[in-house]
XYZ file of N, CA and C in Angstrom:
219
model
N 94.220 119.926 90.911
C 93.409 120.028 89.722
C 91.957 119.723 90.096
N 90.956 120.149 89.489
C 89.447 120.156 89.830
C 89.225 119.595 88.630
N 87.371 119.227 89.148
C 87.201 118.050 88.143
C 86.818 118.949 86.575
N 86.366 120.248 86.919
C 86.108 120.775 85.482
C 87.521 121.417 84.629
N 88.710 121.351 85.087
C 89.862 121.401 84.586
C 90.441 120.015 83.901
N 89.624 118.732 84.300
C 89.900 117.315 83.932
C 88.905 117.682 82.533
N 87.672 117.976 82.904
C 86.408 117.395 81.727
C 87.120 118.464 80.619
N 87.691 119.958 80.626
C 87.982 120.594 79.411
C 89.380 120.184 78.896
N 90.336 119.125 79.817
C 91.642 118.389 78.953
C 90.295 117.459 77.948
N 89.923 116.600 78.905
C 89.431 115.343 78.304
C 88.478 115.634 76.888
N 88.399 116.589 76.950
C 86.740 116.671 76.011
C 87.735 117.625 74.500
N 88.919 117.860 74.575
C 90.050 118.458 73.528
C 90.283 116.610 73.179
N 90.342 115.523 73.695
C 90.488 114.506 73.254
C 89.058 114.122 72.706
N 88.449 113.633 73.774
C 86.996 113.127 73.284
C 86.166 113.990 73.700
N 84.772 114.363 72.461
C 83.769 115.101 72.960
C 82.992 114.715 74.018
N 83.032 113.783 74.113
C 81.534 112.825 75.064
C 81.724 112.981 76.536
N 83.034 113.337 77.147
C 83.820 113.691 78.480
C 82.905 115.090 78.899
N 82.082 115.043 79.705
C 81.772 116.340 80.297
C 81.871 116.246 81.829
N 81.580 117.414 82.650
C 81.610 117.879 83.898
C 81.160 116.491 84.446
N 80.034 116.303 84.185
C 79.029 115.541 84.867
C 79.213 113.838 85.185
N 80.173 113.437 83.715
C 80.796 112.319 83.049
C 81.734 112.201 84.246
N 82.098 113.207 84.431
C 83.890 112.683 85.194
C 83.314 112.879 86.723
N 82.371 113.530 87.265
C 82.027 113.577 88.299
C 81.531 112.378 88.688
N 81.327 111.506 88.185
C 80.205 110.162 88.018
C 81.342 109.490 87.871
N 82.178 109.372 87.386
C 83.958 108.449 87.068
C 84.630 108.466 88.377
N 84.846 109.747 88.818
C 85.333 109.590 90.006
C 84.892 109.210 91.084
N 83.253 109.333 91.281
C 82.664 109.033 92.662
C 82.720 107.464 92.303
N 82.215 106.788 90.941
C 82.574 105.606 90.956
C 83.818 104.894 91.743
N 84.592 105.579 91.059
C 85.746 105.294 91.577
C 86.138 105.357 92.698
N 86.319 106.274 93.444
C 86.184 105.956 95.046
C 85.201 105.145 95.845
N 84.222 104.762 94.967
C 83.326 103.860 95.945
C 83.864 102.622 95.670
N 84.744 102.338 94.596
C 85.388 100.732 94.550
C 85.736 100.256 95.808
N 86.466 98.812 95.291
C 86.527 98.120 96.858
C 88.163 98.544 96.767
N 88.583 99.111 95.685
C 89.911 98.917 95.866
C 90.010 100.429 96.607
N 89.501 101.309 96.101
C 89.663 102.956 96.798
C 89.320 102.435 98.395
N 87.978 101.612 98.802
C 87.689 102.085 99.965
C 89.076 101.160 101.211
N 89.818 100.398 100.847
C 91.043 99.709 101.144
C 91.887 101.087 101.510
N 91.906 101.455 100.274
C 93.258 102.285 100.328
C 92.795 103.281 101.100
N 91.649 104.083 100.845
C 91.167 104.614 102.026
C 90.866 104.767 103.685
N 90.582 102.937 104.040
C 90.802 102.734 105.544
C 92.683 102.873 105.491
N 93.272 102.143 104.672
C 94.356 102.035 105.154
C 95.490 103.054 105.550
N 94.831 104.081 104.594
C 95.739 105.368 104.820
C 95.387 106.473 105.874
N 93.482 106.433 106.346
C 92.977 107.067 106.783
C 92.743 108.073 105.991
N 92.193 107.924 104.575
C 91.495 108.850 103.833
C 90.073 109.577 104.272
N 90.141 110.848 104.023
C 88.010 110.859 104.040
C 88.128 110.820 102.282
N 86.643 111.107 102.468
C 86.498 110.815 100.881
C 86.716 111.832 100.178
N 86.676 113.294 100.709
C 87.149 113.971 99.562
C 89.201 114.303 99.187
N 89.956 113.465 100.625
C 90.860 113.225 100.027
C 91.234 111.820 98.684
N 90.456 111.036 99.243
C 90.170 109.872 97.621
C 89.716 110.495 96.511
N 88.844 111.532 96.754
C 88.032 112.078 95.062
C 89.498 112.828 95.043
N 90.622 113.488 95.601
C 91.376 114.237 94.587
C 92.608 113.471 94.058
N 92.303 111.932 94.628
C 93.884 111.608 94.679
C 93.208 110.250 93.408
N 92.028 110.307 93.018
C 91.574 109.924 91.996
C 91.598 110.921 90.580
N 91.390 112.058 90.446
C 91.414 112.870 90.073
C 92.469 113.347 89.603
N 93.950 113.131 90.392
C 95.172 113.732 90.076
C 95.810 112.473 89.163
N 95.144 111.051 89.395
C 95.311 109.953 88.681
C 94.685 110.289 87.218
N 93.732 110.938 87.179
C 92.965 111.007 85.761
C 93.960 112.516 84.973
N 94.365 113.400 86.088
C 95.186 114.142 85.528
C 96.445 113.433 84.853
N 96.702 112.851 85.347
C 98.572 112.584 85.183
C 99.067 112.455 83.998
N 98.231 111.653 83.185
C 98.706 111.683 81.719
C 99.376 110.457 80.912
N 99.463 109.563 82.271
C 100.201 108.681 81.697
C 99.563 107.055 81.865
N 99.932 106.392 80.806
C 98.998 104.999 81.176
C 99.878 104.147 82.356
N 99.164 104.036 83.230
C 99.286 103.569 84.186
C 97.725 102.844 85.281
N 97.732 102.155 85.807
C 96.855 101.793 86.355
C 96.641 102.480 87.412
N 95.098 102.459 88.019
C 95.356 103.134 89.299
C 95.804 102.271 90.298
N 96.041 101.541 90.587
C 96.543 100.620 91.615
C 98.169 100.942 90.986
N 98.735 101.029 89.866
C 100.412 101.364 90.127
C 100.087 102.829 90.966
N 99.232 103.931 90.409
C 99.245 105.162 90.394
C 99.192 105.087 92.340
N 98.305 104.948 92.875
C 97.966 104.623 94.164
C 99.166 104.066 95.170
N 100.231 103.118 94.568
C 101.353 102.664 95.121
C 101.932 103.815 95.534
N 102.267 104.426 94.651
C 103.257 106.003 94.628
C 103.076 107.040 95.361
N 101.523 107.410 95.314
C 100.662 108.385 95.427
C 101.429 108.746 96.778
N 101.039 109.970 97.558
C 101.323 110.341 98.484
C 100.387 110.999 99.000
């Protein structure tokens, strides 16, 4: 899933979700301390973290990303 397939789910929920919004969510997000962990540890680059953040914002379900990340593959 790509991030402008995330911003047109998200924005059928909330208007305020755009392209730009979630592009800025996710890079956040991979720059955490918890992404860049999971990142040395798995031997991520970063654009495998931006999709495996991304497939977390897809999923649909409440869950944390740290459960989501346990699983992840």
């Amino acid at each position: 899933m790509k991030v402008e397939d995330i911003s047109k789910y998200a924005s059928l929920v909330n208007k305020k979700w755009t392209v730009k919004k979630v592009k800025a969510l996710v890079a956040s997000e991979v720059k955490s301390s918890y992404m860049q962990t999971i990142m040395f540890d798995r031997g991520w680059t970063f654009e495998m973290a931006e999709q495996a953040v991304i497939d977390y914002l897809a999923c649909g379900k409440k869950v944390s990303i740290k459960d989501f990340m346990e699983k992840y593959v």
